Amino acid sequence: STLRALRCDFVGNWTADPNFNGGGGLLGSSGTAIELRECRFFGNRTARVAGAVWVTLGASIAATRCRFEENYGHDAACFGVANGSRAHLSSCLFARNRADIFSSALEVWNGPATGAPSSARVENCTFADNETTAGYGAIVVS
């Protein structure tokens, strides 16, 4: 499956079920290819991982000139890349995102679902005023 979004707003979305992995604004999974250009993710929340965007199970995402602001996730406030997925982030803003644990803006890791390596390429992005209560800062790679 493929998704292309140009100048779209994802505002105030919420996944409240703690049994659901996350992606309050957008979830890409199972080999999905996603392209975002000049989109805004503002005030999205999840009870689990990645309040704004969650890509997992071999999905790929390219985000150009996007804004990720004031999103909340219990684990990974804003953007999560896991389980063999790939992200290319270019000229994006990550600001005022908040997490309880781990990263406040971007988290990249090899998850238990596949154990496959995940990756993120980050170019010309700004990370500002992101916060985590018990975590490691703006970006976590593990």
mmCIF file of N, CA and C in Angstrom:
data_model
loop_
_atom_site.group_PDB
_atom_site.id
_atom_site.type_symbol
_atom_site.label_atom_id
_atom_site.label_comp_id
_atom_site.label_asym_id
_atom_site.label_seq_id
_atom_site.Cartn_x
_atom_site.Cartn_y
_atom_site.Cartn_z
ATOM 1 N N SER A 1 0.833 -1.180 0.000
ATOM 2 C CA SER A 1 0.000 0.000 0.000
ATOM 3 C C SER A 1 0.878 1.245 0.000
ATOM 4 N N THR A 2 0.362 2.316 -0.579
ATOM 5 C CA THR A 2 1.087 3.576 -0.666
ATOM 6 C C THR A 2 0.188 4.725 -0.217
ATOM 7 N N LEU A 3 0.787 5.670 0.508
ATOM 8 C CA LEU A 3 0.080 6.894 0.896
ATOM 9 C C LEU A 3 0.958 8.076 0.540
ATOM 10 N N ARG A 4 0.403 9.050 -0.168
ATOM 11 C CA ARG A 4 1.064 10.327 -0.429
ATOM 12 C C ARG A 4 0.176 11.423 0.114
ATOM 13 N N ALA A 5 0.754 12.250 0.982
ATOM 14 C CA ALA A 5 -0.010 13.342 1.576
ATOM 15 C C ALA A 5 0.757 14.647 1.367
ATOM 16 N N LEU A 6 0.095 15.656 0.824
ATOM 17 C CA LEU A 6 0.701 16.957 0.550
ATOM 18 C C LEU A 6 -0.085 18.028 1.296
ATOM 19 N N ARG A 7 0.627 18.806 2.135
ATOM 20 C CA ARG A 7 0.034 19.903 2.893
ATOM 21 C C ARG A 7 -1.223 19.481 3.671
ATOM 22 N N CYS A 8 -1.127 18.363 4.361
ATOM 23 C CA CYS A 8 -2.236 17.868 5.190
ATOM 24 C C CYS A 8 -1.978 18.203 6.653
ATOM 25 N N ASP A 9 -3.052 18.384 7.408
ATOM 26 C CA ASP A 9 -2.974 18.621 8.848
ATOM 27 C C ASP A 9 -3.536 17.413 9.585
ATOM 28 N N PHE A 10 -2.780 16.923 10.559
ATOM 29 C CA PHE A 10 -3.210 15.868 11.466
ATOM 30 C C PHE A 10 -3.238 16.519 12.848
ATOM 31 N N VAL A 11 -4.406 16.870 13.323
ATOM 32 C CA VAL A 11 -4.522 17.694 14.521
ATOM 33 C C VAL A 11 -5.459 17.039 15.537
ATOM 34 N N GLY A 12 -4.949 16.850 16.768
ATOM 35 C CA GLY A 12 -5.782 16.415 17.884
ATOM 36 C C GLY A 12 -6.300 14.997 17.809
ATOM 37 N N ASN A 13 -5.612 14.105 17.119
ATOM 38 C CA ASN A 13 -6.034 12.705 17.059
ATOM 39 C C ASN A 13 -5.512 11.959 18.278
ATOM 40 N N TRP A 14 -6.208 10.871 18.660
ATOM 41 C CA TRP A 14 -5.844 10.183 19.884
ATOM 42 C C TRP A 14 -6.163 8.703 19.786
ATOM 43 N N THR A 15 -5.176 7.859 20.127
ATOM 44 C CA THR A 15 -5.413 6.436 20.324
ATOM 45 C C THR A 15 -5.306 6.183 21.818
ATOM 46 N N ALA A 16 -6.412 5.849 22.434
ATOM 47 C CA ALA A 16 -6.473 5.735 23.888
ATOM 48 C C ALA A 16 -6.265 4.314 24.390
ATOM 49 N N ASP A 17 -6.390 3.314 23.543
ATOM 50 C CA ASP A 17 -6.283 1.921 23.962
ATOM 51 C C ASP A 17 -4.835 1.564 24.273
ATOM 52 N N PRO A 18 -4.490 1.276 25.533
ATOM 53 C CA PRO A 18 -3.102 0.965 25.884
ATOM 54 C C PRO A 18 -2.611 -0.354 25.287
ATOM 55 N N ASN A 19 -3.512 -1.175 24.742
ATOM 56 C CA ASN A 19 -3.114 -2.428 24.106
ATOM 57 C C ASN A 19 -2.735 -2.236 22.638
ATOM 58 N N PHE A 20 -3.069 -1.089 22.082
ATOM 59 C CA PHE A 20 -2.742 -0.766 20.693
ATOM 60 C C PHE A 20 -1.397 -0.067 20.693
ATOM 61 N N ASN A 21 -0.500 -0.451 19.794
ATOM 62 C CA ASN A 21 0.869 0.067 19.826
ATOM 63 C C ASN A 21 0.976 1.571 19.687
ATOM 64 N N GLY A 22 0.245 2.205 18.820
ATOM 65 C CA GLY A 22 0.351 3.654 18.768
ATOM 66 C C GLY A 22 0.149 4.255 17.400
ATOM 67 N N GLY A 23 0.741 5.443 17.242
ATOM 68 C CA GLY A 23 0.543 6.210 16.031
ATOM 69 C C GLY A 23 -0.717 7.034 16.134
ATOM 70 N N GLY A 24 -0.734 8.023 17.019
ATOM 71 C CA GLY A 24 -1.931 8.832 17.228
ATOM 72 C C GLY A 24 -2.395 9.556 15.978
ATOM 73 N N GLY A 25 -1.454 10.010 15.139
ATOM 74 C CA GLY A 25 -1.812 10.705 13.911
ATOM 75 C C GLY A 25 -1.781 9.804 12.686
ATOM 76 N N LEU A 26 -0.769 8.903 12.616
ATOM 77 C CA LEU A 26 -0.584 8.069 11.427
ATOM 78 C C LEU A 26 0.157 6.797 11.797
ATOM 79 N N LEU A 27 -0.316 5.665 11.314
ATOM 80 C CA LEU A 27 0.341 4.377 11.490
ATOM 81 C C LEU A 27 0.624 3.787 10.123
ATOM 82 N N GLY A 28 1.892 3.452 9.867
ATOM 83 C CA GLY A 28 2.278 2.733 8.651
ATOM 84 C C GLY A 28 2.825 1.384 9.055
ATOM 85 N N SER A 29 2.337 0.306 8.430
ATOM 86 C CA SER A 29 2.713 -1.031 8.852
ATOM 87 C C SER A 29 2.785 -1.975 7.663
ATOM 88 N N SER A 30 3.445 -3.092 7.860
ATOM 89 C CA SER A 30 3.453 -4.214 6.912
ATOM 90 C C SER A 30 3.843 -3.806 5.497
ATOM 91 N N GLY A 31 4.983 -3.144 5.362
ATOM 92 C CA GLY A 31 5.510 -2.800 4.047
ATOM 93 C C GLY A 31 4.906 -1.577 3.386
ATOM 94 N N THR A 32 4.078 -0.835 4.073
ATOM 95 C CA THR A 32 3.476 0.379 3.531
ATOM 96 C C THR A 32 4.556 1.404 3.168
ATOM 97 N N ALA A 33 4.359 2.132 2.075
ATOM 98 C CA ALA A 33 5.244 3.232 1.684
ATOM 99 C C ALA A 33 4.471 4.540 1.852
ATOM 100 N N ILE A 34 5.059 5.474 2.617
ATOM 101 C CA ILE A 34 4.386 6.732 2.932
ATOM 102 C C ILE A 34 5.272 7.892 2.512
ATOM 103 N N GLU A 35 4.668 8.883 1.868
ATOM 104 C CA GLU A 35 5.366 10.127 1.525
ATOM 105 C C GLU A 35 4.561 11.292 2.066
ATOM 106 N N LEU A 36 5.204 12.115 2.901
ATOM 107 C CA LEU A 36 4.573 13.298 3.465
ATOM 108 C C LEU A 36 5.344 14.527 3.014
ATOM 109 N N ARG A 37 4.642 15.532 2.524
ATOM 110 C CA ARG A 37 5.275 16.790 2.134
ATOM 111 C C ARG A 37 4.482 17.944 2.729
ATOM 112 N N GLU A 38 5.200 18.780 3.500
ATOM 113 C CA GLU A 38 4.616 19.986 4.085
ATOM 114 C C GLU A 38 3.365 19.693 4.915
ATOM 115 N N CYS A 39 3.389 18.580 5.642
ATOM 116 C CA CYS A 39 2.271 18.220 6.521
ATOM 117 C C CYS A 39 2.557 18.702 7.934
ATOM 118 N N ARG A 40 1.498 18.825 8.714
ATOM 119 C CA ARG A 40 1.617 19.273 10.092
ATOM 120 C C ARG A 40 0.939 18.257 11.007
ATOM 121 N N PHE A 41 1.677 17.814 12.031
ATOM 122 C CA PHE A 41 1.161 16.927 13.060
ATOM 123 C C PHE A 41 1.192 17.720 14.360
ATOM 124 N N PHE A 42 0.014 18.062 14.868
ATOM 125 C CA PHE A 42 -0.077 18.951 16.019
ATOM 126 C C PHE A 42 -1.055 18.376 17.044
ATOM 127 N N GLY A 43 -0.582 18.200 18.283
ATOM 128 C CA GLY A 43 -1.471 17.825 19.375
ATOM 129 C C GLY A 43 -2.048 16.428 19.288
ATOM 130 N N ASN A 44 -1.362 15.495 18.617
ATOM 131 C CA ASN A 44 -1.819 14.105 18.567
ATOM 132 C C ASN A 44 -1.293 13.364 19.792
ATOM 133 N N ARG A 45 -2.036 12.323 20.233
ATOM 134 C CA ARG A 45 -1.653 11.615 21.455
ATOM 135 C C ARG A 45 -1.888 10.123 21.307
ATOM 136 N N THR A 46 -1.112 9.369 22.095
ATOM 137 C CA THR A 46 -1.337 7.936 22.201
ATOM 138 C C THR A 46 -0.980 7.462 23.596
ATOM 139 N N ALA A 47 -1.660 6.421 24.045
ATOM 140 C CA ALA A 47 -1.371 5.829 25.346
ATOM 141 C C ALA A 47 -0.109 4.972 25.293
ATOM 142 N N ARG A 48 0.408 4.706 24.096
ATOM 143 C CA ARG A 48 1.593 3.856 23.964
ATOM 144 C C ARG A 48 2.706 4.590 23.220
ATOM 145 N N VAL A 49 3.005 4.163 21.988
ATOM 146 C CA VAL A 49 4.198 4.602 21.251
ATOM 147 C C VAL A 49 3.842 5.623 20.173
ATOM 148 N N ALA A 50 4.609 6.711 20.100
ATOM 149 C CA ALA A 50 4.584 7.659 18.981
ATOM 150 C C ALA A 50 3.240 8.361 18.812
ATOM 151 N N GLY A 51 3.104 9.490 19.453
ATOM 152 C CA GLY A 51 1.875 10.257 19.377
ATOM 153 C C GLY A 51 1.527 10.750 17.987
ATOM 154 N N ALA A 52 2.525 11.046 17.161
ATOM 155 C CA ALA A 52 2.250 11.573 15.820
ATOM 156 C C ALA A 52 2.313 10.490 14.754
ATOM 157 N N VAL A 53 3.486 9.845 14.581
ATOM 158 C CA VAL A 53 3.691 8.876 13.494
ATOM 159 C C VAL A 53 4.409 7.641 14.028
ATOM 160 N N TRP A 54 3.915 6.483 13.638
ATOM 161 C CA TRP A 54 4.510 5.200 14.017
ATOM 162 C C TRP A 54 4.626 4.369 12.749
ATOM 163 N N VAL A 55 5.849 3.988 12.371
ATOM 164 C CA VAL A 55 6.062 3.088 11.233
ATOM 165 C C VAL A 55 6.716 1.820 11.754
ATOM 166 N N THR A 56 6.164 0.673 11.347
ATOM 167 C CA THR A 56 6.604 -0.599 11.885
ATOM 168 C C THR A 56 6.422 -1.712 10.861
ATOM 169 N N LEU A 57 7.043 -2.845 11.130
ATOM 170 C CA LEU A 57 6.918 -4.053 10.312
ATOM 171 C C LEU A 57 7.257 -3.805 8.840
ATOM 172 N N GLY A 58 8.427 -3.207 8.607
ATOM 173 C CA GLY A 58 8.931 -3.033 7.249
ATOM 174 C C GLY A 58 8.352 -1.867 6.473
ATOM 175 N N ALA A 59 7.640 -0.976 7.112
ATOM 176 C CA ALA A 59 7.101 0.208 6.426
ATOM 177 C C ALA A 59 8.234 1.199 6.157
ATOM 178 N N SER A 60 8.018 2.083 5.197
ATOM 179 C CA SER A 60 8.981 3.154 4.926
ATOM 180 C C SER A 60 8.240 4.478 4.841
ATOM 181 N N ILE A 61 8.940 5.550 5.256
ATOM 182 C CA ILE A 61 8.328 6.874 5.235
ATOM 183 C C ILE A 61 9.370 7.902 4.837
ATOM 184 N N ALA A 62 8.959 8.844 4.010
ATOM 185 C CA ALA A 62 9.771 10.012 3.670
ATOM 186 C C ALA A 62 8.942 11.241 4.027
ATOM 187 N N ALA A 63 9.494 12.088 4.881
ATOM 188 C CA ALA A 63 8.800 13.307 5.305
ATOM 189 C C ALA A 63 9.681 14.506 4.973
ATOM 190 N N THR A 64 9.132 15.443 4.214
ATOM 191 C CA THR A 64 9.868 16.632 3.783
ATOM 192 C C THR A 64 9.105 17.885 4.198
ATOM 193 N N ARG A 65 9.807 18.799 4.872
ATOM 194 C CA ARG A 65 9.242 20.077 5.321
ATOM 195 C C ARG A 65 7.958 19.891 6.133
ATOM 196 N N CYS A 66 7.977 18.897 7.024
ATOM 197 C CA CYS A 66 6.831 18.646 7.895
ATOM 198 C C CYS A 66 7.102 19.226 9.277
ATOM 199 N N ARG A 67 6.029 19.502 9.996
ATOM 200 C CA ARG A 67 6.119 20.057 11.358
ATOM 201 C C ARG A 67 5.447 19.073 12.320
ATOM 202 N N PHE A 68 6.174 18.712 13.381
ATOM 203 C CA PHE A 68 5.681 17.802 14.411
ATOM 204 C C PHE A 68 5.743 18.558 15.729
ATOM 205 N N GLU A 69 4.585 19.028 16.195
ATOM 206 C CA GLU A 69 4.563 19.910 17.351
ATOM 207 C C GLU A 69 3.510 19.491 18.373
ATOM 208 N N GLU A 70 3.917 19.532 19.656
ATOM 209 C CA GLU A 70 3.039 19.315 20.794
ATOM 210 C C GLU A 70 2.308 17.973 20.744
ATOM 211 N N ASN A 71 3.011 16.934 20.290
ATOM 212 C CA ASN A 71 2.471 15.584 20.302
ATOM 213 C C ASN A 71 2.889 14.897 21.596
ATOM 214 N N TYR A 72 2.112 13.905 22.019
ATOM 215 C CA TYR A 72 2.411 13.176 23.252
ATOM 216 C C TYR A 72 2.299 11.679 23.001
ATOM 217 N N GLY A 73 3.269 10.935 23.509
ATOM 218 C CA GLY A 73 3.206 9.477 23.562
ATOM 219 C C GLY A 73 3.831 9.021 24.855
ATOM 220 N N HIS A 74 3.245 8.024 25.475
ATOM 221 C CA HIS A 74 3.834 7.494 26.703
ATOM 222 C C HIS A 74 5.296 7.114 26.426
ATOM 223 N N ASP A 75 5.547 6.418 25.328
ATOM 224 C CA ASP A 75 6.877 5.994 24.897
ATOM 225 C C ASP A 75 7.085 6.574 23.499
ATOM 226 N N ALA A 76 8.072 7.408 23.321
ATOM 227 C CA ALA A 76 8.335 8.085 22.047
ATOM 228 C C ALA A 76 7.215 9.090 21.769
ATOM 229 N N ALA A 77 7.426 10.295 22.161
ATOM 230 C CA ALA A 77 6.392 11.323 22.097
ATOM 231 C C ALA A 77 5.847 11.529 20.700
ATOM 232 N N CYS A 78 6.722 11.518 19.723
ATOM 233 C CA CYS A 78 6.325 12.021 18.422
ATOM 234 C C CYS A 78 6.407 10.983 17.299
ATOM 235 N N PHE A 79 7.581 10.448 17.035
ATOM 236 C CA PHE A 79 7.841 9.698 15.804
ATOM 237 C C PHE A 79 8.598 8.425 16.149
ATOM 238 N N GLY A 80 8.063 7.260 15.790
ATOM 239 C CA GLY A 80 8.706 5.983 16.069
ATOM 240 C C GLY A 80 8.932 5.178 14.803
ATOM 241 N N VAL A 81 10.129 4.572 14.701
ATOM 242 C CA VAL A 81 10.502 3.740 13.551
ATOM 243 C C VAL A 81 11.007 2.411 14.112
ATOM 244 N N ALA A 82 10.348 1.290 13.790
ATOM 245 C CA ALA A 82 10.725 0.018 14.411
ATOM 246 C C ALA A 82 10.476 -1.177 13.498
ATOM 247 N N ASN A 83 11.027 -2.296 13.923
ATOM 248 C CA ASN A 83 10.764 -3.594 13.299
ATOM 249 C C ASN A 83 11.048 -3.616 11.803
ATOM 250 N N GLY A 84 12.275 -3.232 11.435
ATOM 251 C CA GLY A 84 12.698 -3.298 10.041
ATOM 252 C C GLY A 84 12.177 -2.178 9.160
ATOM 253 N N SER A 85 11.757 -1.085 9.746
ATOM 254 C CA SER A 85 11.228 0.045 8.969
ATOM 255 C C SER A 85 12.310 1.079 8.704
ATOM 256 N N ARG A 86 12.020 1.992 7.741
ATOM 257 C CA ARG A 86 12.973 3.029 7.358
ATOM 258 C C ARG A 86 12.279 4.382 7.301
ATOM 259 N N ALA A 87 13.045 5.428 7.695
ATOM 260 C CA ALA A 87 12.521 6.800 7.629
ATOM 261 C C ALA A 87 13.574 7.703 7.011
ATOM 262 N N HIS A 88 13.120 8.646 6.197
ATOM 263 C CA HIS A 88 13.971 9.720 5.676
ATOM 264 C C HIS A 88 13.250 11.020 6.011
ATOM 265 N N LEU A 89 13.857 11.804 6.895
ATOM 266 C CA LEU A 89 13.268 13.048 7.367
ATOM 267 C C LEU A 89 14.127 14.199 6.895
ATOM 268 N N SER A 90 13.538 15.127 6.165
ATOM 269 C CA SER A 90 14.299 16.231 5.582
ATOM 270 C C SER A 90 13.609 17.568 5.851
ATOM 271 N N SER A 91 14.363 18.493 6.430
ATOM 272 C CA SER A 91 13.879 19.860 6.688
ATOM 273 C C SER A 91 12.594 19.875 7.514
ATOM 274 N N CYS A 92 12.538 19.030 8.530
ATOM 275 C CA CYS A 92 11.370 18.938 9.408
ATOM 276 C C CYS A 92 11.647 19.632 10.739
ATOM 277 N N LEU A 93 10.580 20.044 11.397
ATOM 278 C CA LEU A 93 10.646 20.638 12.725
ATOM 279 C C LEU A 93 9.998 19.697 13.730
ATOM 280 N N PHE A 94 10.716 19.417 14.825
ATOM 281 C CA PHE A 94 10.197 18.648 15.950
ATOM 282 C C PHE A 94 10.251 19.570 17.163
ATOM 283 N N ALA A 95 9.103 20.035 17.636
ATOM 284 C CA ALA A 95 9.106 21.032 18.715
ATOM 285 C C ALA A 95 8.017 20.750 19.743
ATOM 286 N N ARG A 96 8.392 20.926 21.025
ATOM 287 C CA ARG A 96 7.467 20.854 22.156
ATOM 288 C C ARG A 96 6.690 19.533 22.235
ATOM 289 N N ASN A 97 7.331 18.424 21.842
ATOM 290 C CA ASN A 97 6.729 17.096 21.995
ATOM 291 C C ASN A 97 7.074 16.573 23.380
ATOM 292 N N ARG A 98 6.212 15.697 23.940
ATOM 293 C CA ARG A 98 6.420 15.245 25.311
ATOM 294 C C ARG A 98 6.154 13.750 25.450
ATOM 295 N N ALA A 99 7.085 13.070 26.133
ATOM 296 C CA ALA A 99 6.946 11.641 26.421
ATOM 297 C C ALA A 99 7.151 11.390 27.906
ATOM 298 N N ASP A 100 6.590 10.290 28.384
ATOM 299 C CA ASP A 100 6.847 9.864 29.757
ATOM 300 C C ASP A 100 8.192 9.143 29.838
ATOM 301 N N ILE A 101 8.478 8.261 28.866
ATOM 302 C CA ILE A 101 9.729 7.496 28.856
ATOM 303 C C ILE A 101 10.341 7.504 27.455
ATOM 304 N N PHE A 102 11.616 7.207 27.390
ATOM 305 C CA PHE A 102 12.425 7.113 26.187
ATOM 306 C C PHE A 102 12.556 8.451 25.467
ATOM 307 N N SER A 103 12.263 8.533 24.184
ATOM 308 C CA SER A 103 12.605 9.752 23.438
ATOM 309 C C SER A 103 11.458 10.750 23.401
ATOM 310 N N SER A 104 11.816 12.011 23.274
ATOM 311 C CA SER A 104 10.783 13.039 23.201
ATOM 312 C C SER A 104 10.410 13.402 21.770
ATOM 313 N N ALA A 105 11.248 13.071 20.788
ATOM 314 C CA ALA A 105 10.928 13.437 19.409
ATOM 315 C C ALA A 105 11.001 12.241 18.444
ATOM 316 N N LEU A 106 12.149 11.565 18.374
ATOM 317 C CA LEU A 106 12.353 10.477 17.400
ATOM 318 C C LEU A 106 12.970 9.274 18.084
ATOM 319 N N GLU A 107 12.389 8.105 17.840
ATOM 320 C CA GLU A 107 12.933 6.858 18.376
ATOM 321 C C GLU A 107 13.047 5.840 17.251
ATOM 322 N N VAL A 108 14.243 5.240 17.118
ATOM 323 C CA VAL A 108 14.522 4.238 16.080
ATOM 324 C C VAL A 108 15.059 3.004 16.777
ATOM 325 N N TRP A 109 14.415 1.850 16.584
ATOM 326 C CA TRP A 109 14.899 0.651 17.255
ATOM 327 C C TRP A 109 14.461 -0.612 16.527
ATOM 328 N N ASN A 110 15.162 -1.693 16.870
ATOM 329 C CA ASN A 110 14.828 -3.024 16.372
ATOM 330 C C ASN A 110 13.872 -3.639 17.374
ATOM 331 N N GLY A 111 12.656 -3.810 16.969
ATOM 332 C CA GLY A 111 11.644 -4.283 17.900
ATOM 333 C C GLY A 111 11.552 -5.794 17.949
ATOM 334 N N PRO A 112 10.844 -6.297 18.942
ATOM 335 C CA PRO A 112 10.726 -7.741 19.129
ATOM 336 C C PRO A 112 9.881 -8.429 18.059
ATOM 337 N N ALA A 113 9.067 -7.690 17.323
ATOM 338 C CA ALA A 113 8.181 -8.326 16.346
ATOM 339 C C ALA A 113 8.961 -8.988 15.210
ATOM 340 N N THR A 114 10.062 -8.380 14.771
ATOM 341 C CA THR A 114 10.844 -8.966 13.683
ATOM 342 C C THR A 114 12.311 -9.100 14.027
ATOM 343 N N GLY A 115 12.814 -8.249 14.904
ATOM 344 C CA GLY A 115 14.239 -8.235 15.206
ATOM 345 C C GLY A 115 15.060 -7.633 14.085
ATOM 346 N N ALA A 116 14.394 -7.236 12.996
ATOM 347 C CA ALA A 116 15.090 -6.674 11.839
ATOM 348 C C ALA A 116 15.557 -5.257 12.140
ATOM 349 N N PRO A 117 16.689 -4.847 11.570
ATOM 350 C CA PRO A 117 17.189 -3.495 11.820
ATOM 351 C C PRO A 117 16.298 -2.422 11.201
ATOM 352 N N SER A 118 16.138 -1.345 11.914
ATOM 353 C CA SER A 118 15.426 -0.162 11.429
ATOM 354 C C SER A 118 16.446 0.929 11.185
ATOM 355 N N SER A 119 16.068 1.937 10.385
ATOM 356 C CA SER A 119 17.006 3.026 10.124
ATOM 357 C C SER A 119 16.257 4.329 9.902
ATOM 358 N N ALA A 120 16.970 5.424 10.170
ATOM 359 C CA ALA A 120 16.428 6.758 9.910
ATOM 360 C C ALA A 120 17.552 7.635 9.386
ATOM 361 N N ARG A 121 17.253 8.383 8.352
ATOM 362 C CA ARG A 121 18.162 9.398 7.818
ATOM 363 C C ARG A 121 17.526 10.742 8.116
ATOM 364 N N VAL A 122 18.253 11.598 8.815
ATOM 365 C CA VAL A 122 17.720 12.889 9.257
ATOM 366 C C VAL A 122 18.609 13.981 8.689
ATOM 367 N N GLU A 123 18.024 14.881 7.880
ATOM 368 C CA GLU A 123 18.778 15.953 7.231
ATOM 369 C C GLU A 123 18.103 17.302 7.466
ATOM 370 N N ASN A 124 18.865 18.286 7.884
ATOM 371 C CA ASN A 124 18.388 19.667 8.009
ATOM 372 C C ASN A 124 17.122 19.799 8.856
ATOM 373 N N CYS A 125 17.012 18.992 9.897
ATOM 374 C CA CYS A 125 15.854 19.048 10.785
ATOM 375 C C CYS A 125 16.197 19.834 12.047
ATOM 376 N N THR A 126 15.183 20.383 12.678
ATOM 377 C CA THR A 126 15.343 21.122 13.926
ATOM 378 C C THR A 126 14.584 20.399 15.025
ATOM 379 N N PHE A 127 15.261 20.208 16.176
ATOM 380 C CA PHE A 127 14.669 19.612 17.367
ATOM 381 C C PHE A 127 14.743 20.655 18.466
ATOM 382 N N ALA A 128 13.587 21.124 18.959
ATOM 383 C CA ALA A 128 13.585 22.222 19.931
ATOM 384 C C ALA A 128 12.529 22.008 21.008
ATOM 385 N N ASP A 129 12.914 22.216 22.266
ATOM 386 C CA ASP A 129 11.994 22.224 23.404
ATOM 387 C C ASP A 129 11.177 20.941 23.550
ATOM 388 N N ASN A 130 11.773 19.793 23.201
ATOM 389 C CA ASN A 130 11.121 18.505 23.418
ATOM 390 C C ASN A 130 11.452 18.029 24.830
ATOM 391 N N GLU A 131 10.565 17.244 25.439
ATOM 392 C CA GLU A 131 10.730 16.882 26.843
ATOM 393 C C GLU A 131 10.314 15.445 27.098
ATOM 394 N N THR A 132 11.080 14.773 27.941
ATOM 395 C CA THR A 132 10.691 13.456 28.433
ATOM 396 C C THR A 132 10.881 13.413 29.944
ATOM 397 N N THR A 133 9.947 12.795 30.633
ATOM 398 C CA THR A 133 10.001 12.735 32.087
ATOM 399 C C THR A 133 11.117 11.805 32.565
ATOM 400 N N ALA A 134 11.231 10.622 31.958
ATOM 401 C CA ALA A 134 12.246 9.641 32.353
ATOM 402 C C ALA A 134 12.821 9.018 31.093
ATOM 403 N N GLY A 135 13.570 9.814 30.340
ATOM 404 C CA GLY A 135 14.047 9.295 29.073
ATOM 405 C C GLY A 135 15.408 9.814 28.708
ATOM 406 N N TYR A 136 15.658 9.883 27.413
ATOM 407 C CA TYR A 136 17.006 10.101 26.918
ATOM 408 C C TYR A 136 17.163 11.302 25.997
ATOM 409 N N GLY A 137 16.177 12.105 25.780
ATOM 410 C CA GLY A 137 16.354 13.299 24.966
ATOM 411 C C GLY A 137 15.546 13.263 23.687
ATOM 412 N N ALA A 138 15.972 14.094 22.753
ATOM 413 C CA ALA A 138 15.213 14.274 21.515
ATOM 414 C C ALA A 138 15.211 13.021 20.642
ATOM 415 N N ILE A 139 16.355 12.359 20.499
ATOM 416 C CA ILE A 139 16.462 11.190 19.612
ATOM 417 C C ILE A 139 17.046 10.018 20.391
ATOM 418 N N VAL A 140 16.436 8.842 20.214
ATOM 419 C CA VAL A 140 16.966 7.595 20.771
ATOM 420 C C VAL A 140 17.101 6.600 19.635
ATOM 421 N N VAL A 141 18.292 6.009 19.519
ATOM 422 C CA VAL A 141 18.541 4.939 18.545
ATOM 423 C C VAL A 141 19.042 3.740 19.329
ATOM 424 N N SER A 142 18.371 2.607 19.204
ATOM 425 C CA SER A 142 18.793 1.426 19.963
ATOM 426 C C SER A 142 18.613 0.164 19.136
#
